[in-house]
XYZ file of C-alpha atoms in Angstrom:
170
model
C -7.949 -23.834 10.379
C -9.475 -24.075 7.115
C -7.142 -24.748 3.719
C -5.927 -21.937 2.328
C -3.250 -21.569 -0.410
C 0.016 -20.785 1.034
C 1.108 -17.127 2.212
C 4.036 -15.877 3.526
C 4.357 -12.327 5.345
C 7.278 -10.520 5.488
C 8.185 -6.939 7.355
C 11.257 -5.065 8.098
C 11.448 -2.734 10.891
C 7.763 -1.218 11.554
C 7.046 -3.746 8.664
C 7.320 -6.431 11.208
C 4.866 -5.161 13.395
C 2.783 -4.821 10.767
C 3.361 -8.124 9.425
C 2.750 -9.861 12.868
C -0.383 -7.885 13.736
C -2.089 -8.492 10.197
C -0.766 -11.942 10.774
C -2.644 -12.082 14.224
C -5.716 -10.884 13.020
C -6.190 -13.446 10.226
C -5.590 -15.967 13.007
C -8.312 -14.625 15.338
C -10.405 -14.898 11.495
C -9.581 -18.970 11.695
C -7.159 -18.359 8.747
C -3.243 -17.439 9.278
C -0.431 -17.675 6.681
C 1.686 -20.598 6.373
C 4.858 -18.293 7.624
C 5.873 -15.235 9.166
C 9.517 -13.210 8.752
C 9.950 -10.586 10.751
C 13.319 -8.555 10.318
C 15.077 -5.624 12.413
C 12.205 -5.798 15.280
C 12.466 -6.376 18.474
C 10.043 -8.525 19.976
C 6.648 -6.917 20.652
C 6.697 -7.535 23.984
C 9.500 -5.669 24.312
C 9.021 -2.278 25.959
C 9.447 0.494 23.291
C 10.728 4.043 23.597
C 8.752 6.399 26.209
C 9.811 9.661 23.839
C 8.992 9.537 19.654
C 11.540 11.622 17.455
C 8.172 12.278 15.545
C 7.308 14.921 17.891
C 10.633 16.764 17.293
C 10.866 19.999 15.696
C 12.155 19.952 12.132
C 15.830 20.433 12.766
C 16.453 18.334 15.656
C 14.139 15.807 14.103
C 16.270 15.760 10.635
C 19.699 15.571 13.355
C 17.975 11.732 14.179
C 17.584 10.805 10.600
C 20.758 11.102 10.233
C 22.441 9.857 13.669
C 19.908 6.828 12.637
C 21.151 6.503 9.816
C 17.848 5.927 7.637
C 17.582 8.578 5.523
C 20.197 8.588 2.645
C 22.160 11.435 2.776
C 20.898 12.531 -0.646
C 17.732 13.079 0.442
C 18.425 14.808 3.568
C 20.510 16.868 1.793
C 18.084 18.239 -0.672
C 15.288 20.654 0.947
C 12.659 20.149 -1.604
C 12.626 16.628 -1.102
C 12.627 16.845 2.772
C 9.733 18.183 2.653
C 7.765 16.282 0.679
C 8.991 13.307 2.533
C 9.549 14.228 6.254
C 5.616 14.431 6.943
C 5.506 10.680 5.901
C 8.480 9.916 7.917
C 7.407 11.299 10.798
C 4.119 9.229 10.757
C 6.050 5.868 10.264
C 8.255 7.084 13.524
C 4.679 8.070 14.726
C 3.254 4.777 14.132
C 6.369 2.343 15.497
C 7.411 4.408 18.666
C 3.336 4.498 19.276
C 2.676 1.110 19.127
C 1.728 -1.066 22.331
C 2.041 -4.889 22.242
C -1.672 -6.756 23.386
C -1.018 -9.881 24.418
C -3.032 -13.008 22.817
C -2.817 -16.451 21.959
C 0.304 -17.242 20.309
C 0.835 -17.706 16.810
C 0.675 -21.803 15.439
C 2.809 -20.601 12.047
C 6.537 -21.161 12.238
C 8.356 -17.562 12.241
C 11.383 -16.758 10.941
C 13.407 -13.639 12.328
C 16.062 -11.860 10.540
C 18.561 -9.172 12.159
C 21.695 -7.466 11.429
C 24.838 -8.474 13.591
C 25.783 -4.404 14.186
C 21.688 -3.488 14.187
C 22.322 -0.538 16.997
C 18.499 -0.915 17.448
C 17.729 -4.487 17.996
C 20.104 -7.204 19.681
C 20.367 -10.215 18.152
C 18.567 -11.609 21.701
C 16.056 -9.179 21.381
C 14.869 -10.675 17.823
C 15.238 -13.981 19.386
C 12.331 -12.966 21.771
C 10.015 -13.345 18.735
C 10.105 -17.320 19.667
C 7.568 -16.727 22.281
C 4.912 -15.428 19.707
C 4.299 -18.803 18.605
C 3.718 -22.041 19.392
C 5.365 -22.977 15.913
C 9.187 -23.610 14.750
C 11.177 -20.465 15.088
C 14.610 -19.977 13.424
C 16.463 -16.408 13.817
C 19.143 -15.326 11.011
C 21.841 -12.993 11.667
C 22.863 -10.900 8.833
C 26.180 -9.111 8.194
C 25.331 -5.227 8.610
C 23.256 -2.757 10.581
C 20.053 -2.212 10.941
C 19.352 -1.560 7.183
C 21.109 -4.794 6.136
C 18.222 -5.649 3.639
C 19.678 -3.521 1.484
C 23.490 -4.511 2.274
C 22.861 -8.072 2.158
C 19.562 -7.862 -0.313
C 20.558 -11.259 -2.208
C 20.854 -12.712 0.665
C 17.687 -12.290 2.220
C 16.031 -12.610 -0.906
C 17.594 -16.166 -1.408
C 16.554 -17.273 2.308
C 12.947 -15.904 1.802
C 12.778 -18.041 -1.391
C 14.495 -20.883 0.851
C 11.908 -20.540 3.425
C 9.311 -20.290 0.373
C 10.061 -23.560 -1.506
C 9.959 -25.857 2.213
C 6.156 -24.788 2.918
C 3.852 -27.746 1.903
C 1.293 -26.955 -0.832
């Protein structure tokens, strides 16, 4: 692969998949990042949901958000906002329940995975599933907190990205 200065992806959630399929791409372009972190994702060979809550009417789709738990309750609570924002949460719900795993060579970065030791979404085996997209090192680190434990344990992650950040050779 040719030299390239060093890059670092990181998703959470649907960000993951994002992160790993933009990270798979540059590798079928003879380029890919020096490291991936994916966080509160289960593996992408994992089977997803057969049913999206994107295709619920407004009510019962606004009674997810909040069994979920991903929507503060500020905003739910607040009618205006809703609306300006459900359209865009529907298409990330869209988007992640929608997606279908193609397999492909493996990755040769190392990848990191991050998940939350009460995520009600993602088991911490599930994230460790990640280790067979790549041939590379693969660590997994379990967080304190659900699946939103970015924001719970935010200095936390922060300090192991910058970890992860300072061992890549330059």
């Amino acid at each position: 692969l040719p030299v390239c200065e060093p890059t670092v992806f990181f998703g959470h959630s649907l960000g993951a998949t994002i992160a790993f399929e933009t990270t798979r791409r540059l590798a079928d372009s003879r380029w890919q990042p020096s490291h991936l972190i994916v966080s509160g994702r289960k593996s992408p060979r994992l089977p997803r949901r057969k049913w999206s809550i994107a295709d619920l009417p407004d009510d019962k789709f606004m009674e997810e958000l909040r069994v979920l738990n991903c929507t503060p309750r500020e905003i739910l609570e607040h009618d205006e906002l809703m609306r300006l924002v459900m359209p865009r949460l529907r298409a990330d719900f869209a988007l992640a329940d929608r997606y279908r795993y193609a397999g492909g060579e493996p990755l040769t970065c190392p990848v990191t995975v991050y998940v939350g030791s009460d995520d009600p979404f993602v088991s911490e085996e599930e994230a460790g599933l990640w280790a067979e997209e790549t041939c590379g090192f693969t660590r997994k680190r379990v967080f304190a907190g659900d699946h939103f434990f970015v924001a719970s344990a935010l200095e936390e992650v922060i300090d192991d990205i910058r970890q992860t950040i300072s061992q890549i050779a330059i």
